[in-house]
Structures are given as structure tokens and as C-alpha cells.
Amino acid sequence: MSPERLAALLAEVSAGAVTPAAALELLRHFPSEQLPFASLDHHRTLRQGQPEVIFCAGKTVEQVVVIAERLVAAS
């Protein structure tokens, strides 16, 4: 999650546009998420200024798709 997206989410909670429970669900895997075949670092953008990358070696196409979907959903 980028700093801008996190700030926007907090502003939405403050304004009442998003419930705390909904925000908690969005942050559930923050800062990381463990899949059976990969560890996703959703906090990398905040720490490093660059988003997570997908190391594809040894993964199936289906696994890479799942990883990409999870990274996009968390961004």
C-alpha cells in the first residue's frame, strides 16, 4: 500500500465514508501476506519507495497470476 493510499484510507475512515471494520479488512494483510508459494510484502512501498516485485522462477503461471492479483488488491 502506498503512503498516498494509506492516507486516503485514513481520511475516508475519519470522514465516515469507510467504516473502521472495512478499513481493518483492507489492512488485514498489512504489512505482509503469506501464501503457500510466496511471501508478499505489502509494506515495501512505504519502506523502500518501490513496490514489491514477483520472483517468477519456480512458480507456475497460475501462481504468478494469484500473486499479481493479491498485490494489485492490496495497493
mmCIF file of the N, C-alpha and C atoms, coordinates in Angstrom:
data_MODEL
# 
_entry.id   MODEL 
# 
loop_
_atom_site.group_PDB 
_atom_site.id 
_atom_site.type_symbol 
_atom_site.label_atom_id 
_atom_site.label_alt_id 
_atom_site.label_comp_id 
_atom_site.label_asym_id 
_atom_site.label_entity_id 
_atom_site.label_seq_id 
_atom_site.pdbx_PDB_ins_code 
_atom_site.Cartn_x 
_atom_site.Cartn_y 
_atom_site.Cartn_z 
_atom_site.occupancy 
_atom_site.B_iso_or_equiv 
_atom_site.pdbx_formal_charge 
_atom_site.auth_seq_id 
_atom_site.auth_comp_id 
_atom_site.auth_asym_id 
_atom_site.auth_atom_id 
_atom_site.pdbx_PDB_model_num 
ATOM 1   N N  . MET A 1 1  ? 0.853   -1.171  0.000   1.00 0.00 ? 1  MET A N  1 
ATOM 2   C CA . MET A 1 1  ? 0.000   0.000   0.000   1.00 0.00 ? 1  MET A CA 1 
ATOM 3   C C  . MET A 1 1  ? 0.898   1.233   0.000   1.00 0.00 ? 1  MET A C  1 
ATOM 4   N N  . SER A 1 2  ? 0.595   2.145   -0.884  1.00 0.00 ? 2  SER A N  1 
ATOM 5   C CA . SER A 1 2  ? 1.399   3.361   -0.981  1.00 0.00 ? 2  SER A CA 1 
ATOM 6   C C  . SER A 1 2  ? 1.043   4.308   0.159   1.00 0.00 ? 2  SER A C  1 
ATOM 7   N N  . PRO A 1 3  ? 1.949   5.233   0.482   1.00 0.00 ? 3  PRO A N  1 
ATOM 8   C CA . PRO A 1 3  ? 1.629   6.218   1.518   1.00 0.00 ? 3  PRO A CA 1 
ATOM 9   C C  . PRO A 1 3  ? 0.380   7.029   1.167   1.00 0.00 ? 3  PRO A C  1 
ATOM 10  N N  . GLU A 1 4  ? 0.206   7.330   -0.104  1.00 0.00 ? 4  GLU A N  1 
ATOM 11  C CA . GLU A 1 4  ? -0.958  8.095   -0.532  1.00 0.00 ? 4  GLU A CA 1 
ATOM 12  C C  . GLU A 1 4  ? -2.249  7.317   -0.310  1.00 0.00 ? 4  GLU A C  1 
ATOM 13  N N  . ARG A 1 5  ? -2.226  6.025   -0.648  1.00 0.00 ? 5  ARG A N  1 
ATOM 14  C CA . ARG A 1 5  ? -3.433  5.194   -0.470  1.00 0.00 ? 5  ARG A CA 1 
ATOM 15  C C  . ARG A 1 5  ? -3.754  5.028   1.008   1.00 0.00 ? 5  ARG A C  1 
ATOM 16  N N  . LEU A 1 6  ? -2.737  4.836   1.848   1.00 0.00 ? 6  LEU A N  1 
ATOM 17  C CA . LEU A 1 6  ? -2.958  4.702   3.283   1.00 0.00 ? 6  LEU A CA 1 
ATOM 18  C C  . LEU A 1 6  ? -3.540  5.992   3.854   1.00 0.00 ? 6  LEU A C  1 
ATOM 19  N N  . ALA A 1 7  ? -2.999  7.138   3.463   1.00 0.00 ? 7  ALA A N  1 
ATOM 20  C CA . ALA A 1 7  ? -3.523  8.425   3.929   1.00 0.00 ? 7  ALA A CA 1 
ATOM 21  C C  . ALA A 1 7  ? -4.970  8.614   3.477   1.00 0.00 ? 7  ALA A C  1 
ATOM 22  N N  . ALA A 1 8  ? -5.265  8.230   2.247   1.00 0.00 ? 8  ALA A N  1 
ATOM 23  C CA . ALA A 1 8  ? -6.631  8.347   1.734   1.00 0.00 ? 8  ALA A CA 1 
ATOM 24  C C  . ALA A 1 8  ? -7.584  7.448   2.513   1.00 0.00 ? 8  ALA A C  1 
ATOM 25  N N  . LEU A 1 9  ? -7.148  6.240   2.823   1.00 0.00 ? 9  LEU A N  1 
ATOM 26  C CA . LEU A 1 9  ? -7.985  5.321   3.596   1.00 0.00 ? 9  LEU A CA 1 
ATOM 27  C C  . LEU A 1 9  ? -8.272  5.890   4.976   1.00 0.00 ? 9  LEU A C  1 
ATOM 28  N N  . LEU A 1 10 ? -7.262  6.432   5.635   1.00 0.00 ? 10 LEU A N  1 
ATOM 29  C CA . LEU A 1 10 ? -7.462  7.021   6.961   1.00 0.00 ? 10 LEU A CA 1 
ATOM 30  C C  . LEU A 1 10 ? -8.396  8.225   6.892   1.00 0.00 ? 10 LEU A C  1 
ATOM 31  N N  . ALA A 1 11 ? -8.271  9.027   5.847   1.00 0.00 ? 11 ALA A N  1 
ATOM 32  C CA . ALA A 1 11 ? -9.169  10.169  5.666   1.00 0.00 ? 11 ALA A CA 1 
ATOM 33  C C  . ALA A 1 11 ? -10.603 9.700   5.440   1.00 0.00 ? 11 ALA A C  1 
ATOM 34  N N  . GLU A 1 12 ? -10.772 8.615   4.687   1.00 0.00 ? 12 GLU A N  1 
ATOM 35  C CA . GLU A 1 12 ? -12.108 8.068   4.445   1.00 0.00 ? 12 GLU A CA 1 
ATOM 36  C C  . GLU A 1 12 ? -12.731 7.558   5.736   1.00 0.00 ? 12 GLU A C  1 
ATOM 37  N N  . VAL A 1 13 ? -11.942 6.939   6.586   1.00 0.00 ? 13 VAL A N  1 
ATOM 38  C CA . VAL A 1 13 ? -12.450 6.481   7.885   1.00 0.00 ? 13 VAL A CA 1 
ATOM 39  C C  . VAL A 1 13 ? -12.835 7.690   8.727   1.00 0.00 ? 13 VAL A C  1 
ATOM 40  N N  . SER A 1 14 ? -11.977 8.692   8.762   1.00 0.00 ? 14 SER A N  1 
ATOM 41  C CA . SER A 1 14 ? -12.237 9.902   9.542   1.00 0.00 ? 14 SER A CA 1 
ATOM 42  C C  . SER A 1 14 ? -13.507 10.607  9.080   1.00 0.00 ? 14 SER A C  1 
ATOM 43  N N  . ALA A 1 15 ? -13.744 10.619  7.780   1.00 0.00 ? 15 ALA A N  1 
ATOM 44  C CA . ALA A 1 15 ? -14.918 11.284  7.218   1.00 0.00 ? 15 ALA A CA 1 
ATOM 45  C C  . ALA A 1 15 ? -16.177 10.434  7.315   1.00 0.00 ? 15 ALA A C  1 
ATOM 46  N N  . GLY A 1 16 ? -16.028 9.185   7.717   1.00 0.00 ? 16 GLY A N  1 
ATOM 47  C CA . GLY A 1 16 ? -17.178 8.300   7.820   1.00 0.00 ? 16 GLY A CA 1 
ATOM 48  C C  . GLY A 1 16 ? -17.545 7.614   6.520   1.00 0.00 ? 16 GLY A C  1 
ATOM 49  N N  . ALA A 1 17 ? -16.743 7.795   5.481   1.00 0.00 ? 17 ALA A N  1 
ATOM 50  C CA . ALA A 1 17 ? -17.025 7.166   4.188   1.00 0.00 ? 17 ALA A CA 1 
ATOM 51  C C  . ALA A 1 17 ? -16.689 5.681   4.195   1.00 0.00 ? 17 ALA A C  1 
ATOM 52  N N  . VAL A 1 18 ? -15.776 5.280   5.077   1.00 0.00 ? 18 VAL A N  1 
ATOM 53  C CA . VAL A 1 18 ? -15.386 3.878   5.234   1.00 0.00 ? 18 VAL A CA 1 
ATOM 54  C C  . VAL A 1 18 ? -15.475 3.552   6.717   1.00 0.00 ? 18 VAL A C  1 
ATOM 55  N N  . THR A 1 19 ? -16.067 2.424   7.039   1.00 0.00 ? 19 THR A N  1 
ATOM 56  C CA . THR A 1 19 ? -16.159 2.034   8.445   1.00 0.00 ? 19 THR A CA 1 
ATOM 57  C C  . THR A 1 19 ? -14.812 1.531   8.937   1.00 0.00 ? 19 THR A C  1 
ATOM 58  N N  . PRO A 1 20 ? -14.566 1.641   10.240  1.00 0.00 ? 20 PRO A N  1 
ATOM 59  C CA . PRO A 1 20 ? -13.329 1.070   10.772  1.00 0.00 ? 20 PRO A CA 1 
ATOM 60  C C  . PRO A 1 20 ? -13.200 -0.421  10.462  1.00 0.00 ? 20 PRO A C  1 
ATOM 61  N N  . ALA A 1 21 ? -14.312 -1.151  10.487  1.00 0.00 ? 21 ALA A N  1 
ATOM 62  C CA . ALA A 1 21 ? -14.266 -2.586  10.188  1.00 0.00 ? 21 ALA A CA 1 
ATOM 63  C C  . ALA A 1 21 ? -13.836 -2.830  8.742   1.00 0.00 ? 21 ALA A C  1 
ATOM 64  N N  . ALA A 1 22 ? -14.328 -2.013  7.824   1.00 0.00 ? 22 ALA A N  1 
ATOM 65  C CA . ALA A 1 22 ? -13.941 -2.160  6.418   1.00 0.00 ? 22 ALA A CA 1 
ATOM 66  C C  . ALA A 1 22 ? -12.466 -1.816  6.231   1.00 0.00 ? 22 ALA A C  1 
ATOM 67  N N  . ALA A 1 23 ? -12.002 -0.773  6.920   1.00 0.00 ? 23 ALA A N  1 
ATOM 68  C CA . ALA A 1 23 ? -10.585 -0.412  6.837   1.00 0.00 ? 23 ALA A CA 1 
ATOM 69  C C  . ALA A 1 23 ? -9.721  -1.520  7.415   1.00 0.00 ? 23 ALA A C  1 
ATOM 70  N N  . LEU A 1 24 ? -10.160 -2.099  8.517   1.00 0.00 ? 24 LEU A N  1 
ATOM 71  C CA . LEU A 1 24 ? -9.418  -3.203  9.120   1.00 0.00 ? 24 LEU A CA 1 
ATOM 72  C C  . LEU A 1 24 ? -9.311  -4.370  8.152   1.00 0.00 ? 24 LEU A C  1 
ATOM 73  N N  . GLU A 1 25 ? -10.370 -4.657  7.428   1.00 0.00 ? 25 GLU A N  1 
ATOM 74  C CA . GLU A 1 25 ? -10.334 -5.742  6.440   1.00 0.00 ? 25 GLU A CA 1 
ATOM 75  C C  . GLU A 1 25 ? -9.323  -5.432  5.333   1.00 0.00 ? 25 GLU A C  1 
ATOM 76  N N  . LEU A 1 26 ? -9.271  -4.171  4.908   1.00 0.00 ? 26 LEU A N  1 
ATOM 77  C CA . LEU A 1 26 ? -8.298  -3.786  3.885   1.00 0.00 ? 26 LEU A CA 1 
ATOM 78  C C  . LEU A 1 26 ? -6.867  -3.895  4.397   1.00 0.00 ? 26 LEU A C  1 
ATOM 79  N N  . LEU A 1 27 ? -6.682  -3.663  5.692   1.00 0.00 ? 27 LEU A N  1 
ATOM 80  C CA . LEU A 1 27 ? -5.344  -3.696  6.285   1.00 0.00 ? 27 LEU A CA 1 
ATOM 81  C C  . LEU A 1 27 ? -4.991  -5.054  6.881   1.00 0.00 ? 27 LEU A C  1 
ATOM 82  N N  . ARG A 1 28 ? -5.878  -6.013  6.733   1.00 0.00 ? 28 ARG A N  1 
ATOM 83  C CA . ARG A 1 28 ? -5.698  -7.324  7.368   1.00 0.00 ? 28 ARG A CA 1 
ATOM 84  C C  . ARG A 1 28 ? -4.362  -7.967  7.027   1.00 0.00 ? 28 ARG A C  1 
ATOM 85  N N  . HIS A 1 29 ? -3.912  -7.828  5.818   1.00 0.00 ? 29 HIS A N  1 
ATOM 86  C CA . HIS A 1 29 ? -2.646  -8.439  5.396   1.00 0.00 ? 29 HIS A CA 1 
ATOM 87  C C  . HIS A 1 29 ? -1.498  -7.435  5.398   1.00 0.00 ? 29 HIS A C  1 
ATOM 88  N N  . PHE A 1 30 ? -1.705  -6.331  6.072   1.00 0.00 ? 30 PHE A N  1 
ATOM 89  C CA . PHE A 1 30 ? -0.694  -5.278  6.123   1.00 0.00 ? 30 PHE A CA 1 
ATOM 90  C C  . PHE A 1 30 ? 0.189   -5.527  7.330   1.00 0.00 ? 30 PHE A C  1 
ATOM 91  N N  . PRO A 1 31 ? 1.473   -5.654  7.223   1.00 0.00 ? 31 PRO A N  1 
ATOM 92  C CA . PRO A 1 31 ? 2.303   -5.308  6.085   1.00 0.00 ? 31 PRO A CA 1 
ATOM 93  C C  . PRO A 1 31 ? 2.656   -6.476  5.172   1.00 0.00 ? 31 PRO A C  1 
ATOM 94  N N  . SER A 1 32 ? 2.307   -7.709  5.530   1.00 0.00 ? 32 SER A N  1 
ATOM 95  C CA . SER A 1 32 ? 2.700   -8.827  4.672   1.00 0.00 ? 32 SER A CA 1 
ATOM 96  C C  . SER A 1 32 ? 1.583   -9.856  4.604   1.00 0.00 ? 32 SER A C  1 
ATOM 97  N N  . GLU A 1 33 ? 1.703   -10.723 3.620   1.00 0.00 ? 33 GLU A N  1 
ATOM 98  C CA . GLU A 1 33 ? 0.727   -11.790 3.421   1.00 0.00 ? 33 GLU A CA 1 
ATOM 99  C C  . GLU A 1 33 ? 1.484   -13.048 3.031   1.00 0.00 ? 33 GLU A C  1 
ATOM 100 N N  . GLN A 1 34 ? 1.165   -14.132 3.682   1.00 0.00 ? 34 GLN A N  1 
ATOM 101 C CA . GLN A 1 34 ? 1.835   -15.401 3.407   1.00 0.00 ? 34 GLN A CA 1 
ATOM 102 C C  . GLN A 1 34 ? 0.915   -16.294 2.579   1.00 0.00 ? 34 GLN A C  1 
ATOM 103 N N  . LEU A 1 35 ? 1.341   -16.601 1.364   1.00 0.00 ? 35 LEU A N  1 
ATOM 104 C CA . LEU A 1 35 ? 0.653   -17.576 0.524   1.00 0.00 ? 35 LEU A CA 1 
ATOM 105 C C  . LEU A 1 35 ? 1.439   -18.879 0.602   1.00 0.00 ? 35 LEU A C  1 
ATOM 106 N N  . PRO A 1 36 ? 0.846   -20.001 0.225   1.00 0.00 ? 36 PRO A N  1 
ATOM 107 C CA . PRO A 1 36 ? 1.589   -21.265 0.279   1.00 0.00 ? 36 PRO A CA 1 
ATOM 108 C C  . PRO A 1 36 ? 2.859   -21.261 -0.579  1.00 0.00 ? 36 PRO A C  1 
ATOM 109 N N  . PHE A 1 37 ? 2.904   -20.408 -1.587  1.00 0.00 ? 37 PHE A N  1 
ATOM 110 C CA . PHE A 1 37 ? 4.013   -20.418 -2.538  1.00 0.00 ? 37 PHE A CA 1 
ATOM 111 C C  . PHE A 1 37 ? 4.757   -19.087 -2.620  1.00 0.00 ? 37 PHE A C  1 
ATOM 112 N N  . ALA A 1 38 ? 4.402   -18.123 -1.769  1.00 0.00 ? 38 ALA A N  1 
ATOM 113 C CA . ALA A 1 38 ? 5.067   -16.813 -1.819  1.00 0.00 ? 38 ALA A CA 1 
ATOM 114 C C  . ALA A 1 38 ? 4.776   -15.997 -0.567  1.00 0.00 ? 38 ALA A C  1 
ATOM 115 N N  . SER A 1 39 ? 5.710   -15.133 -0.226  1.00 0.00 ? 39 SER A N  1 
ATOM 116 C CA . SER A 1 39 ? 5.516   -14.141 0.833   1.00 0.00 ? 39 SER A CA 1 
ATOM 117 C C  . SER A 1 39 ? 5.402   -12.782 0.158   1.00 0.00 ? 39 SER A C  1 
ATOM 118 N N  . LEU A 1 40 ? 4.287   -12.112 0.385   1.00 0.00 ? 40 LEU A N  1 
ATOM 119 C CA . LEU A 1 40 ? 4.057   -10.825 -0.261  1.00 0.00 ? 40 LEU A CA 1 
ATOM 120 C C  . LEU A 1 40 ? 4.310   -9.700  0.732   1.00 0.00 ? 40 LEU A C  1 
ATOM 121 N N  . ASP A 1 41 ? 5.132   -8.758  0.337   1.00 0.00 ? 41 ASP A N  1 
ATOM 122 C CA . ASP A 1 41 ? 5.494   -7.626  1.179   1.00 0.00 ? 41 ASP A CA 1 
ATOM 123 C C  . ASP A 1 41 ? 4.683   -6.407  0.751   1.00 0.00 ? 41 ASP A C  1 
ATOM 124 N N  . HIS A 1 42 ? 3.519   -6.228  1.377   1.00 0.00 ? 42 HIS A N  1 
ATOM 125 C CA . HIS A 1 42 ? 2.650   -5.104  1.039   1.00 0.00 ? 42 HIS A CA 1 
ATOM 126 C C  . HIS A 1 42 ? 3.168   -3.791  1.633   1.00 0.00 ? 42 HIS A C  1 
ATOM 127 N N  . HIS A 1 43 ? 4.121   -3.842  2.492   1.00 0.00 ? 43 HIS A N  1 
ATOM 128 C CA . HIS A 1 43 ? 4.662   -2.677  3.187   1.00 0.00 ? 43 HIS A CA 1 
ATOM 129 C C  . HIS A 1 43 ? 5.901   -2.127  2.480   1.00 0.00 ? 43 HIS A C  1 
ATOM 130 N N  . ARG A 1 44 ? 6.361   -2.820  1.454   1.00 0.00 ? 44 ARG A N  1 
ATOM 131 C CA . ARG A 1 44 ? 7.611   -2.449  0.779   1.00 0.00 ? 44 ARG A CA 1 
ATOM 132 C C  . ARG A 1 44 ? 7.586   -1.027  0.219   1.00 0.00 ? 44 ARG A C  1 
ATOM 133 N N  . THR A 1 45 ? 6.476   -0.621  -0.379  1.00 0.00 ? 45 THR A N  1 
ATOM 134 C CA . THR A 1 45 ? 6.402   0.726   -0.948  1.00 0.00 ? 45 THR A CA 1 
ATOM 135 C C  . THR A 1 45 ? 6.613   1.780   0.130   1.00 0.00 ? 45 THR A C  1 
ATOM 136 N N  . LEU A 1 46 ? 6.020   1.572   1.310   1.00 0.00 ? 46 LEU A N  1 
ATOM 137 C CA . LEU A 1 46 ? 6.194   2.532   2.400   1.00 0.00 ? 46 LEU A CA 1 
ATOM 138 C C  . LEU A 1 46 ? 7.634   2.564   2.890   1.00 0.00 ? 46 LEU A C  1 
ATOM 139 N N  . ARG A 1 47 ? 8.283   1.403   2.955   1.00 0.00 ? 47 ARG A N  1 
ATOM 140 C CA . ARG A 1 47 ? 9.654   1.325   3.478   1.00 0.00 ? 47 ARG A CA 1 
ATOM 141 C C  . ARG A 1 47 ? 10.709  1.708   2.457   1.00 0.00 ? 47 ARG A C  1 
ATOM 142 N N  . GLN A 1 48 ? 10.523  1.278   1.209   1.00 0.00 ? 48 GLN A N  1 
ATOM 143 C CA . GLN A 1 48 ? 11.570  1.395   0.199   1.00 0.00 ? 48 GLN A CA 1 
ATOM 144 C C  . GLN A 1 48 ? 11.278  2.409   -0.911  1.00 0.00 ? 48 GLN A C  1 
ATOM 145 N N  . GLY A 1 49 ? 10.033  2.836   -1.013  1.00 0.00 ? 49 GLY A N  1 
ATOM 146 C CA . GLY A 1 49 ? 9.681   3.748   -2.096  1.00 0.00 ? 49 GLY A CA 1 
ATOM 147 C C  . GLY A 1 49 ? 9.447   3.049   -3.423  1.00 0.00 ? 49 GLY A C  1 
ATOM 148 N N  . GLN A 1 50 ? 9.580   1.736   -3.441  1.00 0.00 ? 50 GLN A N  1 
ATOM 149 C CA . GLN A 1 50 ? 9.356   0.919   -4.636  1.00 0.00 ? 50 GLN A CA 1 
ATOM 150 C C  . GLN A 1 50 ? 8.434   -0.237  -4.260  1.00 0.00 ? 50 GLN A C  1 
ATOM 151 N N  . PRO A 1 51 ? 7.512   -0.611  -5.141  1.00 0.00 ? 51 PRO A N  1 
ATOM 152 C CA . PRO A 1 51 ? 6.599   -1.709  -4.818  1.00 0.00 ? 51 PRO A CA 1 
ATOM 153 C C  . PRO A 1 51 ? 7.274   -3.076  -4.876  1.00 0.00 ? 51 PRO A C  1 
ATOM 154 N N  . GLU A 1 52 ? 6.577   -4.058  -4.375  1.00 0.00 ? 52 GLU A N  1 
ATOM 155 C CA . GLU A 1 52 ? 7.027   -5.446  -4.397  1.00 0.00 ? 52 GLU A CA 1 
ATOM 156 C C  . GLU A 1 52 ? 7.153   -5.923  -5.848  1.00 0.00 ? 52 GLU A C  1 
ATOM 157 N N  . VAL A 1 53 ? 8.075   -6.829  -6.081  1.00 0.00 ? 53 VAL A N  1 
ATOM 158 C CA . VAL A 1 53 ? 8.226   -7.464  -7.389  1.00 0.00 ? 53 VAL A CA 1 
ATOM 159 C C  . VAL A 1 53 ? 7.891   -8.942  -7.243  1.00 0.00 ? 53 VAL A C  1 
ATOM 160 N N  . ILE A 1 54 ? 7.622   -9.592  -8.347  1.00 0.00 ? 54 ILE A N  1 
ATOM 161 C CA . ILE A 1 54 ? 7.300   -11.019 -8.324  1.00 0.00 ? 54 ILE A CA 1 
ATOM 162 C C  . ILE A 1 54 ? 8.498   -11.796 -8.848  1.00 0.00 ? 54 ILE A C  1 
ATOM 163 N N  . PHE A 1 55 ? 9.047   -12.662 -8.011  1.00 0.00 ? 55 PHE A N  1 
ATOM 164 C CA . PHE A 1 55 ? 10.109  -13.575 -8.424  1.00 0.00 ? 55 PHE A CA 1 
ATOM 165 C C  . PHE A 1 55 ? 9.422   -14.794 -9.022  1.00 0.00 ? 55 PHE A C  1 
ATOM 166 N N  . CYS A 1 56 ? 9.458   -14.914 -10.339 1.00 0.00 ? 56 CYS A N  1 
ATOM 167 C CA . CYS A 1 56 ? 8.667   -15.922 -11.044 1.00 0.00 ? 56 CYS A CA 1 
ATOM 168 C C  . CYS A 1 56 ? 9.344   -17.279 -11.170 1.00 0.00 ? 56 CYS A C  1 
ATOM 169 N N  . ALA A 1 57 ? 10.657  -17.333 -10.998 1.00 0.00 ? 57 ALA A N  1 
ATOM 170 C CA . ALA A 1 57 ? 11.369  -18.606 -11.170 1.00 0.00 ? 57 ALA A CA 1 
ATOM 171 C C  . ALA A 1 57 ? 10.801  -19.656 -10.221 1.00 0.00 ? 57 ALA A C  1 
ATOM 172 N N  . GLY A 1 58 ? 10.447  -20.800 -10.781 1.00 0.00 ? 58 GLY A N  1 
ATOM 173 C CA . GLY A 1 58 ? 9.934   -21.904 -9.979  1.00 0.00 ? 58 GLY A CA 1 
ATOM 174 C C  . GLY A 1 58 ? 8.447   -21.828 -9.679  1.00 0.00 ? 58 GLY A C  1 
ATOM 175 N N  . LYS A 1 59 ? 7.774   -20.807 -10.183 1.00 0.00 ? 59 LYS A N  1 
ATOM 176 C CA . LYS A 1 59 ? 6.337   -20.672 -9.945  1.00 0.00 ? 59 LYS A CA 1 
ATOM 177 C C  . LYS A 1 59 ? 5.577   -20.969 -11.237 1.00 0.00 ? 59 LYS A C  1 
ATOM 178 N N  . THR A 1 60 ? 4.367   -21.475 -11.071 1.00 0.00 ? 60 THR A N  1 
ATOM 179 C CA . THR A 1 60 ? 3.513   -21.708 -12.233 1.00 0.00 ? 60 THR A CA 1 
ATOM 180 C C  . THR A 1 60 ? 2.894   -20.382 -12.673 1.00 0.00 ? 60 THR A C  1 
ATOM 181 N N  . VAL A 1 61 ? 2.360   -20.370 -13.879 1.00 0.00 ? 61 VAL A N  1 
ATOM 182 C CA . VAL A 1 61 ? 1.667   -19.180 -14.375 1.00 0.00 ? 61 VAL A CA 1 
ATOM 183 C C  . VAL A 1 61 ? 0.502   -18.844 -13.451 1.00 0.00 ? 61 VAL A C  1 
ATOM 184 N N  . GLU A 1 62 ? -0.211  -19.856 -13.005 1.00 0.00 ? 62 GLU A N  1 
ATOM 185 C CA . GLU A 1 62 ? -1.353  -19.640 -12.121 1.00 0.00 ? 62 GLU A CA 1 
ATOM 186 C C  . GLU A 1 62 ? -0.923  -18.997 -10.804 1.00 0.00 ? 62 GLU A C  1 
ATOM 187 N N  . GLN A 1 63 ? 0.204   -19.428 -10.259 1.00 0.00 ? 63 GLN A N  1 
ATOM 188 C CA . GLN A 1 63 ? 0.705   -18.848 -9.014  1.00 0.00 ? 63 GLN A CA 1 
ATOM 189 C C  . GLN A 1 63 ? 1.095   -17.387 -9.214  1.00 0.00 ? 63 GLN A C  1 
ATOM 190 N N  . VAL A 1 64 ? 1.733   -17.085 -10.332 1.00 0.00 ? 64 VAL A N  1 
ATOM 191 C CA . VAL A 1 64 ? 2.123   -15.701 -10.621 1.00 0.00 ? 64 VAL A CA 1 
ATOM 192 C C  . VAL A 1 64 ? 0.880   -14.823 -10.756 1.00 0.00 ? 64 VAL A C  1 
ATOM 193 N N  . VAL A 1 65 ? -0.161  -15.344 -11.383 1.00 0.00 ? 65 VAL A N  1 
ATOM 194 C CA . VAL A 1 65 ? -1.412  -14.591 -11.526 1.00 0.00 ? 65 VAL A CA 1 
ATOM 195 C C  . VAL A 1 65 ? -2.012  -14.300 -10.155 1.00 0.00 ? 65 VAL A C  1 
ATOM 196 N N  . VAL A 1 66 ? -2.050  -15.291 -9.270  1.00 0.00 ? 66 VAL A N  1 
ATOM 197 C CA . VAL A 1 66 ? -2.582  -15.090 -7.916  1.00 0.00 ? 66 VAL A CA 1 
ATOM 198 C C  . VAL A 1 66 ? -1.771  -14.027 -7.184  1.00 0.00 ? 66 VAL A C  1 
ATOM 199 N N  . ILE A 1 67 ? -0.462  -14.108 -7.282  1.00 0.00 ? 67 ILE A N  1 
ATOM 200 C CA . ILE A 1 67 ? 0.406   -13.129 -6.623  1.00 0.00 ? 67 ILE A CA 1 
ATOM 201 C C  . ILE A 1 67 ? 0.108   -11.728 -7.155  1.00 0.00 ? 67 ILE A C  1 
ATOM 202 N N  . ALA A 1 68 ? 0.035   -11.589 -8.471  1.00 0.00 ? 68 ALA A N  1 
ATOM 203 C CA . ALA A 1 68 ? -0.238  -10.278 -9.072  1.00 0.00 ? 68 ALA A CA 1 
ATOM 204 C C  . ALA A 1 68 ? -1.594  -9.742  -8.626  1.00 0.00 ? 68 ALA A C  1 
ATOM 205 N N  . GLU A 1 69 ? -2.593  -10.595 -8.594  1.00 0.00 ? 69 GLU A N  1 
ATOM 206 C CA . GLU A 1 69 ? -3.924  -10.169 -8.153  1.00 0.00 ? 69 GLU A CA 1 
ATOM 207 C C  . GLU A 1 69 ? -3.899  -9.692  -6.707  1.00 0.00 ? 69 GLU A C  1 
ATOM 208 N N  . ARG A 1 70 ? -3.196  -10.404 -5.831  1.00 0.00 ? 70 ARG A N  1 
ATOM 209 C CA . ARG A 1 70 ? -3.117  -10.013 -4.414  1.00 0.00 ? 70 ARG A CA 1 
ATOM 210 C C  . ARG A 1 70 ? -2.358  -8.698  -4.252  1.00 0.00 ? 70 ARG A C  1 
ATOM 211 N N  . LEU A 1 71 ? -1.285  -8.506  -5.027  1.00 0.00 ? 71 LEU A N  1 
ATOM 212 C CA . LEU A 1 71 ? -0.529  -7.256  -4.939  1.00 0.00 ? 71 LEU A CA 1 
ATOM 213 C C  . LEU A 1 71 ? -1.369  -6.071  -5.409  1.00 0.00 ? 71 LEU A C  1 
ATOM 214 N N  . VAL A 1 72 ? -2.102  -6.254  -6.500  1.00 0.00 ? 72 VAL A N  1 
ATOM 215 C CA . VAL A 1 72 ? -2.958  -5.179  -7.004  1.00 0.00 ? 72 VAL A CA 1 
ATOM 216 C C  . VAL A 1 72 ? -4.078  -4.883  -6.007  1.00 0.00 ? 72 VAL A C  1 
ATOM 217 N N  . ALA A 1 73 ? -4.677  -5.911  -5.448  1.00 0.00 ? 73 ALA A N  1 
ATOM 218 C CA . ALA A 1 73 ? -5.770  -5.715  -4.491  1.00 0.00 ? 73 ALA A CA 1 
ATOM 219 C C  . ALA A 1 73 ? -5.309  -4.962  -3.248  1.00 0.00 ? 73 ALA A C  1 
ATOM 220 N N  . ALA A 1 74 ? -4.065  -5.153  -2.855  1.00 0.00 ? 74 ALA A N  1 
ATOM 221 C CA . ALA A 1 74 ? -3.551  -4.515  -1.640  1.00 0.00 ? 74 ALA A CA 1 
ATOM 222 C C  . ALA A 1 74 ? -2.957  -3.138  -1.900  1.00 0.00 ? 74 ALA A C  1 
ATOM 223 N N  . SER A 1 75 ? -2.855  -2.740  -3.160  1.00 0.00 ? 75 SER A N  1 
ATOM 224 C CA . SER A 1 75 ? -2.207  -1.453  -3.457  1.00 0.00 ? 75 SER A CA 1 
ATOM 225 C C  . SER A 1 75 ? -3.188  -0.304  -3.451  1.00 0.00 ? 75 SER A C  1 
# 
